[in-house]
Tab-separated table of C-alpha atoms in Angstrom:
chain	number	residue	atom	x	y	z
L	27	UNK	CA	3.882	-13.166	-28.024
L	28	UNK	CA	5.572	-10.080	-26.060
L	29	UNK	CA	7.272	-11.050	-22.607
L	30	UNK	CA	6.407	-8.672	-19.571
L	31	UNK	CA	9.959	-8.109	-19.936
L	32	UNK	CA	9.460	-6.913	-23.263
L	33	UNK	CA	6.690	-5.134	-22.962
L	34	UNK	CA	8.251	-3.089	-20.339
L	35	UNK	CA	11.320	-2.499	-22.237
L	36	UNK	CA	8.972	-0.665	-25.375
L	37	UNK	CA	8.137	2.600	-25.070
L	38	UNK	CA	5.106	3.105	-23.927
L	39	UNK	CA	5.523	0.137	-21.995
L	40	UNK	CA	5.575	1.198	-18.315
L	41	UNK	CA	4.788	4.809	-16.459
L	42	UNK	CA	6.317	4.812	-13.506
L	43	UNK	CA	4.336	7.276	-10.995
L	44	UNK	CA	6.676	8.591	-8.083
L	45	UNK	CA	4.172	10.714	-5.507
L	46	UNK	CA	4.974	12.546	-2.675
L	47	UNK	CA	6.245	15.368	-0.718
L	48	UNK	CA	9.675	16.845	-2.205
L	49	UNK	CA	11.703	19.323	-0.055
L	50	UNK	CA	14.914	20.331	1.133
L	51	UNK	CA	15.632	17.043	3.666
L	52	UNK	CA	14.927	14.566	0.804
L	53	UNK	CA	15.553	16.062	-2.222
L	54	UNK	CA	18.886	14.569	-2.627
L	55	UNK	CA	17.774	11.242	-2.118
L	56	UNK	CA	14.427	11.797	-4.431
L	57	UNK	CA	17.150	12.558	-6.861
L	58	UNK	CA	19.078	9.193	-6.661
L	59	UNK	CA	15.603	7.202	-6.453
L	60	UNK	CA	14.822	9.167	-9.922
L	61	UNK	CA	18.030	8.038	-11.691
L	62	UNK	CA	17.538	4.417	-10.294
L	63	UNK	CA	14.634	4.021	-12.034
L	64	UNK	CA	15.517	5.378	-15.462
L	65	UNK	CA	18.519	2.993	-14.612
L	66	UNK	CA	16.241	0.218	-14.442
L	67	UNK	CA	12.894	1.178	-17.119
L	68	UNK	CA	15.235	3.123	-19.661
L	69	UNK	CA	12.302	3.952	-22.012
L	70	UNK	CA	9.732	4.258	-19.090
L	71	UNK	CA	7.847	7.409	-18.767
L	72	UNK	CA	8.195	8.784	-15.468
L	73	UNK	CA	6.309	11.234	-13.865
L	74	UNK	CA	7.131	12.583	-10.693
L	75	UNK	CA	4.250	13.913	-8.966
L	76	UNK	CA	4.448	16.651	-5.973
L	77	UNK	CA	2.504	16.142	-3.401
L	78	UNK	CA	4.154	19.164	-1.537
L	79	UNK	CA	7.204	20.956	-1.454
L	80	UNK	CA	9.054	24.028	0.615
L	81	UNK	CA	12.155	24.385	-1.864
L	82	UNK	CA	10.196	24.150	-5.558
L	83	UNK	CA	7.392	26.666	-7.109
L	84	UNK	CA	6.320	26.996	-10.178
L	85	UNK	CA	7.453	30.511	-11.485
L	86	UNK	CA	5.213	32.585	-13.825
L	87	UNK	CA	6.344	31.223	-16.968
L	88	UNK	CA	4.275	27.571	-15.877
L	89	UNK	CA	8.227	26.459	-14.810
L	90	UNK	CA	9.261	24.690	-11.751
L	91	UNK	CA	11.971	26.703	-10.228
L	92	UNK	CA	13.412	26.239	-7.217
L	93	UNK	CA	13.388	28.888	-4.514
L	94	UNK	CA	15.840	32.165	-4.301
L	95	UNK	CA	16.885	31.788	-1.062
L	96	UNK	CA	18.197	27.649	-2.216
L	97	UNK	CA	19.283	28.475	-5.546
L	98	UNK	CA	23.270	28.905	-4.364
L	99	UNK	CA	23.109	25.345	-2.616
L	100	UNK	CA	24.835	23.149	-4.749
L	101	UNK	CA	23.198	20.158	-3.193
L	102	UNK	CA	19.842	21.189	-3.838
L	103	UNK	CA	20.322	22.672	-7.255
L	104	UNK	CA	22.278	19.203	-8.341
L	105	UNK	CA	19.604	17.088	-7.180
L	106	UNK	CA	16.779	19.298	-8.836
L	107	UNK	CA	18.734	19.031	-12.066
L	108	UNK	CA	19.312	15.248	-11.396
L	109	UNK	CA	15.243	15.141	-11.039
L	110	UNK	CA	14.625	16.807	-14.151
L	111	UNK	CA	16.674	14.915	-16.263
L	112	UNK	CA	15.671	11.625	-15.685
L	113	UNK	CA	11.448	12.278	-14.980
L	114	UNK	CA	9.700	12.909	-18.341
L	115	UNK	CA	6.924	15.072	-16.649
L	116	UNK	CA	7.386	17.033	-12.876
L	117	UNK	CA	3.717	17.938	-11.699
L	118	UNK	CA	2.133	19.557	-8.460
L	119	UNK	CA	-0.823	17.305	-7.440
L	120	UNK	CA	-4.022	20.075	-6.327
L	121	UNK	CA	-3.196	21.149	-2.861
L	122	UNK	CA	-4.819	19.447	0.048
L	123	UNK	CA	-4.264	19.919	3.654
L	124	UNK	CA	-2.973	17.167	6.231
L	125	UNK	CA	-5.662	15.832	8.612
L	126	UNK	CA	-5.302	15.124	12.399
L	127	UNK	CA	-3.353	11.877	13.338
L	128	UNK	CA	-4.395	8.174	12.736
L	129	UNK	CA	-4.024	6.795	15.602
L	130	UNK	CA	-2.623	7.282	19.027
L	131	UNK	CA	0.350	6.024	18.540
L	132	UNK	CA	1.001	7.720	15.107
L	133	UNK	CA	4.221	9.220	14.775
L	134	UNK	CA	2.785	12.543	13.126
L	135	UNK	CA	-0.343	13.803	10.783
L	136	UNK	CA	-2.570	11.770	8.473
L	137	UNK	CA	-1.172	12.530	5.021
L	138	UNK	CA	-4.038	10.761	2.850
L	139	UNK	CA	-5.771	13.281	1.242
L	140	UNK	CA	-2.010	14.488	-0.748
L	141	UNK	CA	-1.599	10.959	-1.402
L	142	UNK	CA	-4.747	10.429	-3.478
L	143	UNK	CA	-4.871	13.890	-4.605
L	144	UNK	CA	-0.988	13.060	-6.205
L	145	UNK	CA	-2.036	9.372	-7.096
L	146	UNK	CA	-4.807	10.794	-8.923
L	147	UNK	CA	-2.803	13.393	-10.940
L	148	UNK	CA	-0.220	11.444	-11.763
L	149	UNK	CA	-2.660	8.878	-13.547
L	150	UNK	CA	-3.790	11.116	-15.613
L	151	UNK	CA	-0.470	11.342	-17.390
L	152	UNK	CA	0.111	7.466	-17.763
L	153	UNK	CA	-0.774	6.484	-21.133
L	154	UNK	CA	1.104	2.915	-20.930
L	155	UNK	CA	0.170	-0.543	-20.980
L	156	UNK	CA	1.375	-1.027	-17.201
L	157	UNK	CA	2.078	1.699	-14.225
L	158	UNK	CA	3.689	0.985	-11.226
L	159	UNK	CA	2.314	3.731	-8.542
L	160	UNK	CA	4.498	4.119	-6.045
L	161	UNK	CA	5.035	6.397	-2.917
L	162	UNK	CA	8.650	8.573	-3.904
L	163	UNK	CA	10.975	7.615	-1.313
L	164	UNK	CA	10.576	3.724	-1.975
L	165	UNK	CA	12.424	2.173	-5.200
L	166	UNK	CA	13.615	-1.613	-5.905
L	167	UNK	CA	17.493	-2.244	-6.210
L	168	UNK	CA	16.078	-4.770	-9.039
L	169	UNK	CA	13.654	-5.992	-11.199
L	170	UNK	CA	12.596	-8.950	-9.005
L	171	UNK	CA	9.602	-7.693	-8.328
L	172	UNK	CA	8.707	-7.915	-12.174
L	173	UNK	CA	9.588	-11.962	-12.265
L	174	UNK	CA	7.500	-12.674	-9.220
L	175	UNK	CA	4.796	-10.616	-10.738
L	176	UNK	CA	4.679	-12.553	-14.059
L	177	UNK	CA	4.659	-15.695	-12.011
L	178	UNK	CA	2.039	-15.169	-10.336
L	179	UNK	CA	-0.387	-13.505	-12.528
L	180	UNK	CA	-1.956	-16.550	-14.016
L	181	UNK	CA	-2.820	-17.879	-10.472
L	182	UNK	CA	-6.477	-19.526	-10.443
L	183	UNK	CA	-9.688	-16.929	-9.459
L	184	UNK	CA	-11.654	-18.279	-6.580
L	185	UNK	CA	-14.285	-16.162	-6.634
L	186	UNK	CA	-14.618	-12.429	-6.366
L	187	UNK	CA	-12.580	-11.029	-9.768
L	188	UNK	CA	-12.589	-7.153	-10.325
L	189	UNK	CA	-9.226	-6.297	-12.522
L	190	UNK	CA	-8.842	-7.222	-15.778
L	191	UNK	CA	-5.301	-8.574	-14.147
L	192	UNK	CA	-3.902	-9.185	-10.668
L	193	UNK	CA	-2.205	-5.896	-9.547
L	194	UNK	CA	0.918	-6.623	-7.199
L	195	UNK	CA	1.253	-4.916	-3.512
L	196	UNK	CA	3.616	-4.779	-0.812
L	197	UNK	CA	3.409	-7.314	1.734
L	198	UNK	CA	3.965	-4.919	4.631
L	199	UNK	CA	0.676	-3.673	5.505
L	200	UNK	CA	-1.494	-5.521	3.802
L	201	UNK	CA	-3.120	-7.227	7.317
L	202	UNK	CA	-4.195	-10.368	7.634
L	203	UNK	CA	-7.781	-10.245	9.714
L	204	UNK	CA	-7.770	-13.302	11.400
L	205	UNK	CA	-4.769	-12.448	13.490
L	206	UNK	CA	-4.131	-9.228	15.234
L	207	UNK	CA	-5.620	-6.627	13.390
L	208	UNK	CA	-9.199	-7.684	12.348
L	209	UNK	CA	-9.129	-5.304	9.652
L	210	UNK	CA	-10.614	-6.364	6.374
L	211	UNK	CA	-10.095	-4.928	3.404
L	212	UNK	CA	-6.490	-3.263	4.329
L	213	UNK	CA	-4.356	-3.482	1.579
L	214	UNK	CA	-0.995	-1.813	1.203
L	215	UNK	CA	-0.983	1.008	-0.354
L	216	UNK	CA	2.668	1.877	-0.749
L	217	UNK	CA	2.418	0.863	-4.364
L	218	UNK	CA	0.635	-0.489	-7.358
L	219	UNK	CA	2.042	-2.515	-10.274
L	220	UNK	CA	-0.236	-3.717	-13.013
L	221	UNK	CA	-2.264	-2.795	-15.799
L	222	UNK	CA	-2.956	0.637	-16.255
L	223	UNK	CA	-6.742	0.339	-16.931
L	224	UNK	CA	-6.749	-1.590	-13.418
L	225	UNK	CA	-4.892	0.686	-11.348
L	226	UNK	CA	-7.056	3.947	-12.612
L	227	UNK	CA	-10.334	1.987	-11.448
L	228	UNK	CA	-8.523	1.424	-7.753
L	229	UNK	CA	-8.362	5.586	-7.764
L	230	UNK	CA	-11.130	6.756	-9.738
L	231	UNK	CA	-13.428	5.760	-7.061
L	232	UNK	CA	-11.333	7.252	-4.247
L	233	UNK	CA	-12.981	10.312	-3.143
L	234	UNK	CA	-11.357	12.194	-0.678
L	235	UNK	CA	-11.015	11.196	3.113
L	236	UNK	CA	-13.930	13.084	5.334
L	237	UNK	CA	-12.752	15.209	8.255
L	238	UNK	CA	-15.137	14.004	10.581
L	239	UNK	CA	-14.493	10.625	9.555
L	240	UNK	CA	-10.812	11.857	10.872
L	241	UNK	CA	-11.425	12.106	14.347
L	242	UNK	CA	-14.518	9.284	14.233
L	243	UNK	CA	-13.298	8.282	17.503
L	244	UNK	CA	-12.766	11.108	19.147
L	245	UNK	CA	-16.312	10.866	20.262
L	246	UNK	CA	-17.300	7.390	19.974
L	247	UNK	CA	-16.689	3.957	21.719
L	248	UNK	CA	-15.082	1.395	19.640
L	249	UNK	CA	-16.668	-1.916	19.161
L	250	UNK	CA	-16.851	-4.626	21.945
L	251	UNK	CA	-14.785	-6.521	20.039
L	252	UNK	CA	-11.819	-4.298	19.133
L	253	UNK	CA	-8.797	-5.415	21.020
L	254	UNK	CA	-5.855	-2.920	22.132
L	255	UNK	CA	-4.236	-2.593	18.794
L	256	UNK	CA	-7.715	-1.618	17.302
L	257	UNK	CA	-8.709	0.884	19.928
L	258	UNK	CA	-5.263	2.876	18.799
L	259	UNK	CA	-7.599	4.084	15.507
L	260	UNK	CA	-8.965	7.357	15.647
L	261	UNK	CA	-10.255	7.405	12.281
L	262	UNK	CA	-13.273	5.703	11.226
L	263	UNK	CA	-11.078	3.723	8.310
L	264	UNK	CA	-7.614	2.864	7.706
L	265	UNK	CA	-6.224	5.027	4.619
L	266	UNK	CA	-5.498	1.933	3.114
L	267	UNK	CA	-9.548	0.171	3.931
L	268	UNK	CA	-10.717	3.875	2.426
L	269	UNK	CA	-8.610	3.743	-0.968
L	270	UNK	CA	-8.547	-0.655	-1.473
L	271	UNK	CA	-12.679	-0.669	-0.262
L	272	UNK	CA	-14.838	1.546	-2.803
L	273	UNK	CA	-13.847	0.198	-5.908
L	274	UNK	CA	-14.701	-3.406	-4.292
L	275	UNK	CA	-18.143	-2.134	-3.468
L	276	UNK	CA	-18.805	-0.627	-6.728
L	277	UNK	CA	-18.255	-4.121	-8.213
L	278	UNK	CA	-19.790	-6.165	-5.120
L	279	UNK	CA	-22.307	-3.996	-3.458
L	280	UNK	CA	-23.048	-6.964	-1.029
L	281	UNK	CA	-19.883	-6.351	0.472
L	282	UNK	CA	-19.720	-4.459	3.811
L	283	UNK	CA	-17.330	-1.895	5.867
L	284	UNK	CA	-18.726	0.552	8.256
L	285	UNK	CA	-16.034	1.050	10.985
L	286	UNK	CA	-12.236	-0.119	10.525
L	287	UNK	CA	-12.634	-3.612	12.220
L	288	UNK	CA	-16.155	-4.184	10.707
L	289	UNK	CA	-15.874	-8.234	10.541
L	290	UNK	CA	-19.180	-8.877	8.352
L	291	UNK	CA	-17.386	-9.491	4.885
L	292	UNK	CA	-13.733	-10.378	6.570
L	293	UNK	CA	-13.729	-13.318	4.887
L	294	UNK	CA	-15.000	-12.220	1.801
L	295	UNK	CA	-12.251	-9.604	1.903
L	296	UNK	CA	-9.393	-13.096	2.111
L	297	UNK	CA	-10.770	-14.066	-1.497
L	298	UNK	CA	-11.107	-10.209	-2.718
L	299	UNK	CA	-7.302	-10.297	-1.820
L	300	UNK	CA	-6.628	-13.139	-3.175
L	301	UNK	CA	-8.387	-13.183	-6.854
L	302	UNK	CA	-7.386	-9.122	-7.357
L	303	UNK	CA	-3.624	-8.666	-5.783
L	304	UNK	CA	-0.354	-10.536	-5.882
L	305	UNK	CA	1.850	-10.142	-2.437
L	306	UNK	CA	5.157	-9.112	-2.206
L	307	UNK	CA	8.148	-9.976	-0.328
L	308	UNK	CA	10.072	-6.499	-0.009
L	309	UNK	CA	13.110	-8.359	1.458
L	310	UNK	CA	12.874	-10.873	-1.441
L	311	UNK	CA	12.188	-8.307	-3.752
L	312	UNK	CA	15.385	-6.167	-2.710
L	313	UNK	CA	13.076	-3.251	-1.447
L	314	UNK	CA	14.773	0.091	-0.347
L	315	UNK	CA	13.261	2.503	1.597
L	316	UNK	CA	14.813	4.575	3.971
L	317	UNK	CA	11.843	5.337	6.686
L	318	UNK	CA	10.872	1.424	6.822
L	319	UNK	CA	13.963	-0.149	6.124
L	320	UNK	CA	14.363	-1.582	9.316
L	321	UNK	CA	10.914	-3.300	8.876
L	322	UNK	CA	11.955	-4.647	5.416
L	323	UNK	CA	14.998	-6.485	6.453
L	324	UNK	CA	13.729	-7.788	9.531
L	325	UNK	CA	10.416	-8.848	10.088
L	326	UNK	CA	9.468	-8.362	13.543
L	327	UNK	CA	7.302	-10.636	14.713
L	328	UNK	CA	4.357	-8.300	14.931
L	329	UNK	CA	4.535	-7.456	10.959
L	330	UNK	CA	5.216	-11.032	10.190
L	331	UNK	CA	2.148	-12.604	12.065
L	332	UNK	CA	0.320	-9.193	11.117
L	333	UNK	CA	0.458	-8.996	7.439
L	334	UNK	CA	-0.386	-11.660	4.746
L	335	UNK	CA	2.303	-13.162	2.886
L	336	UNK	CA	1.570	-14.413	-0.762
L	337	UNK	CA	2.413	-17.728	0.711
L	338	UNK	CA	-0.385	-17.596	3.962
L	339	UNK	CA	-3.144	-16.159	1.293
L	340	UNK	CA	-3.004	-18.797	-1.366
L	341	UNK	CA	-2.607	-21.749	2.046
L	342	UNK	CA	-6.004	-20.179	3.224
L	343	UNK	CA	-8.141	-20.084	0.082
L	344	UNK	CA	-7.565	-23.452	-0.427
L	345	UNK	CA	-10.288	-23.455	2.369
L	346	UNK	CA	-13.797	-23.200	1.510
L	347	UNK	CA	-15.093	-19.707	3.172
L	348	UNK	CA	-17.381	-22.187	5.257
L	349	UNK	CA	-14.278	-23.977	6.476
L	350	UNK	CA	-12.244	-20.669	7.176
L	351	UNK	CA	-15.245	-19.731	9.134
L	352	UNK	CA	-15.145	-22.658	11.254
L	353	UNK	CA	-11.706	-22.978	11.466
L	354	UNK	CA	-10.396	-19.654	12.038
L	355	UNK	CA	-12.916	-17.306	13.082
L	356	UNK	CA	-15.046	-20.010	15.418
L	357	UNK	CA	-13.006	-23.370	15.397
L	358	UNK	CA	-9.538	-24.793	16.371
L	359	UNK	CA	-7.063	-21.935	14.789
L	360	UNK	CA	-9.348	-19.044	15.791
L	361	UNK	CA	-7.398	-15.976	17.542
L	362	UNK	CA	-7.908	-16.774	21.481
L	363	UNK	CA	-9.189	-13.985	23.935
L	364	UNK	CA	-8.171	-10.519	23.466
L	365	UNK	CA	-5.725	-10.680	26.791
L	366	UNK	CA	-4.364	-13.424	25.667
L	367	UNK	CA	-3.735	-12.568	22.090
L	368	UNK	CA	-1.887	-9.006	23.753
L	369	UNK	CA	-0.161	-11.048	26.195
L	370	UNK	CA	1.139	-14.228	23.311
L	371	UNK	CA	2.414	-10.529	20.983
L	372	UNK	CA	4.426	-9.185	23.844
L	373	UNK	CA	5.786	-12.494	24.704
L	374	UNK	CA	6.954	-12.574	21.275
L	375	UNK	CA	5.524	-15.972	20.755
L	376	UNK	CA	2.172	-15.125	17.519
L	377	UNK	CA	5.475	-16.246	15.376
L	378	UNK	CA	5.795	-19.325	16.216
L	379	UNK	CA	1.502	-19.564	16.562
L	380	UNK	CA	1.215	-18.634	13.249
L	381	UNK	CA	4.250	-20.998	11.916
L	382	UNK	CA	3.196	-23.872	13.231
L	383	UNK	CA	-0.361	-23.191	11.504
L	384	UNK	CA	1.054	-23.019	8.288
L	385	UNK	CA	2.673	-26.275	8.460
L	386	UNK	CA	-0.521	-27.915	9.046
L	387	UNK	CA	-2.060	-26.236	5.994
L	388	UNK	CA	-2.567	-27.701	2.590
């Protein structure tokens, strides 16, 4: 029988899908993420998909070219040349345009219609077993992530199974609901590793993000029960709720989301977790990425109490969904008063909280 290893070693093994923006300030560095992973996957296929771009074009001859006025820029030509040697296939995803930002507090514009328009594309070229999806600027120093993967796979189903295999996400951002955020359904979507046939039914039944779902709250009240962190959200979903929730439904049409901290199936979203993705570490997993590398290598306090570990998931589902119910949502663990969960964060103290509960889990 063929190893992951192996199988990721054959051609035709692994596509690797890089997606995103590529311009003049990161071009360079697109270029050394490119050569790391044909350093790593030597016979992966790897397609590098642009999402946008202000310094390439494809010329008239179907070419990609980059731009007169760059072309004597020895930086820019290098790293375009470093690009194309080492990606089997350089495509433009179909053009979409940015949407207003997420949330108050959002550094900048809501970018999620050129990430599934490039996720999209970029399936369509991966004929391999396995793809690993996987937003341009972010790369592994190692194939960790690979190990942890194969260790996991074979981890009992609970309940709710969709893929044909588990398909392995980053644990920063994928939220855990019974603690800040009470966000079901909000899985990372920074990558996806896993069987091909898996990861195409994740995007196939991604349609593209609504305008006036955009600016939802622009001109409506938020729930009662949304705290301060949840009142931040403009937009009627999280981009990560609007690509992890439809194929979910599609299998489980029981299941509901109508608003971003819509708590009716936030258990149900725990097992959905649980029996479909495998969590991982990015510190663990030697994760680079320049934007969030301060989050990788130290947790703060509010990502670490914030986002599920693989560790926290497979403590909880040891728990009935009747027991998680009465435990965590109504009984002794459940998140105190909105003041006082604002008042534990900023005291820096959900840490320790949410410590101390693991230790008394199974």
């Amino acid at each position: 029988m063929v190893s992951l290893k192996e199988e990721l070693d054959r051609k035709g093994g692994l596509s690797i899908i890089m997606q995103g923006h590529l311009g003049l300030k990161n071009i360079v560095y697109i270029a050394d993420v490119s050569r790391m992973w044909r350093k790593l996957f030597p016979k992966s296929s790897i397609v590098n998909v642009i999402s946008s771009s202000d310094c390439i074009f494809l010329n008239e001859d179907n070419e990609f070219q980059i731009r007169e006025e760059y072309l004597t820029d020895r930086f820019i030509s290098s790293a375009f040349d470093i690009i194309k040697k080492n990606c089997d296939k350089i495509i433009i995803s179909s053009f979409q345009t940015p949407l207003p930002k997420m949330k108050s507090d959002s550094p900048g514009i809501n970018n999620i219609n050129l990430m599934i328009a490039a996720a999209k594309t970029g399936l369509e070229h991966s004929n391999s077993k396995y793809t690993l999806r996987i937003r341009n600027d972010l790369f592994f120093c190692d194939r960790n992530f690979v190990d942890f993967y194969e260790k996991k796979i074979k981890n009992p189903i609970k309940n709710k199974s969709i893929f044909k295999q588990r398909v392995l996400v980053s644990e920063i951002f994928t939220l855990n609901p019974l603690t800040i955020s009470k966000m079901p359904f909000h899985y990372s979507d920074w990558f996806h590793f896993g069987l091909t046939e898996d990861i195409k039914k994740i995007w196939n039944s991604v349609d593209f993000y609504p305008f006036e779902y955009a600016v939802w709250y622009r001109h409506r009240h938020h729930s009662q029960n949304s705290n301060a962190v949840e009142k931040r959200f403009y937009t009627r979903f999280a981009p990560e709720q609007w690509v992890s929730f439809p194929f979910i439904k599609k299998q489980y049409p029981e299941l509901i989301l109508e608003y971003h901290n819509d708590t009716t199936s936030l258990i149900d979203s725990i097992f959905v977790l649980y029996d479909n993705f495998i969590i991982l570490d990015m510190h663990e997993a030697h994760a680079y990425i320049e934007k969030y590398q301060s989050i990788i290598n130290n947790m703060s306090n509010y990502t670490r109490v914030e986002c599920f570990s693989q560790n926290t998931l497979e403590n909880i589902v040891n728990f009935s969904q009747d027991e998680i119910k009465k435990l965590f949502v109504e009984g002794k663990y459940a998140s105190p008063p909105r003041k006082k969960i604002m008042r534990l964060f900023y005291r820096r103290r959900l840490k320790k909280i949410w410590s101390s509960l693991n230790k008394k889990l199974p």
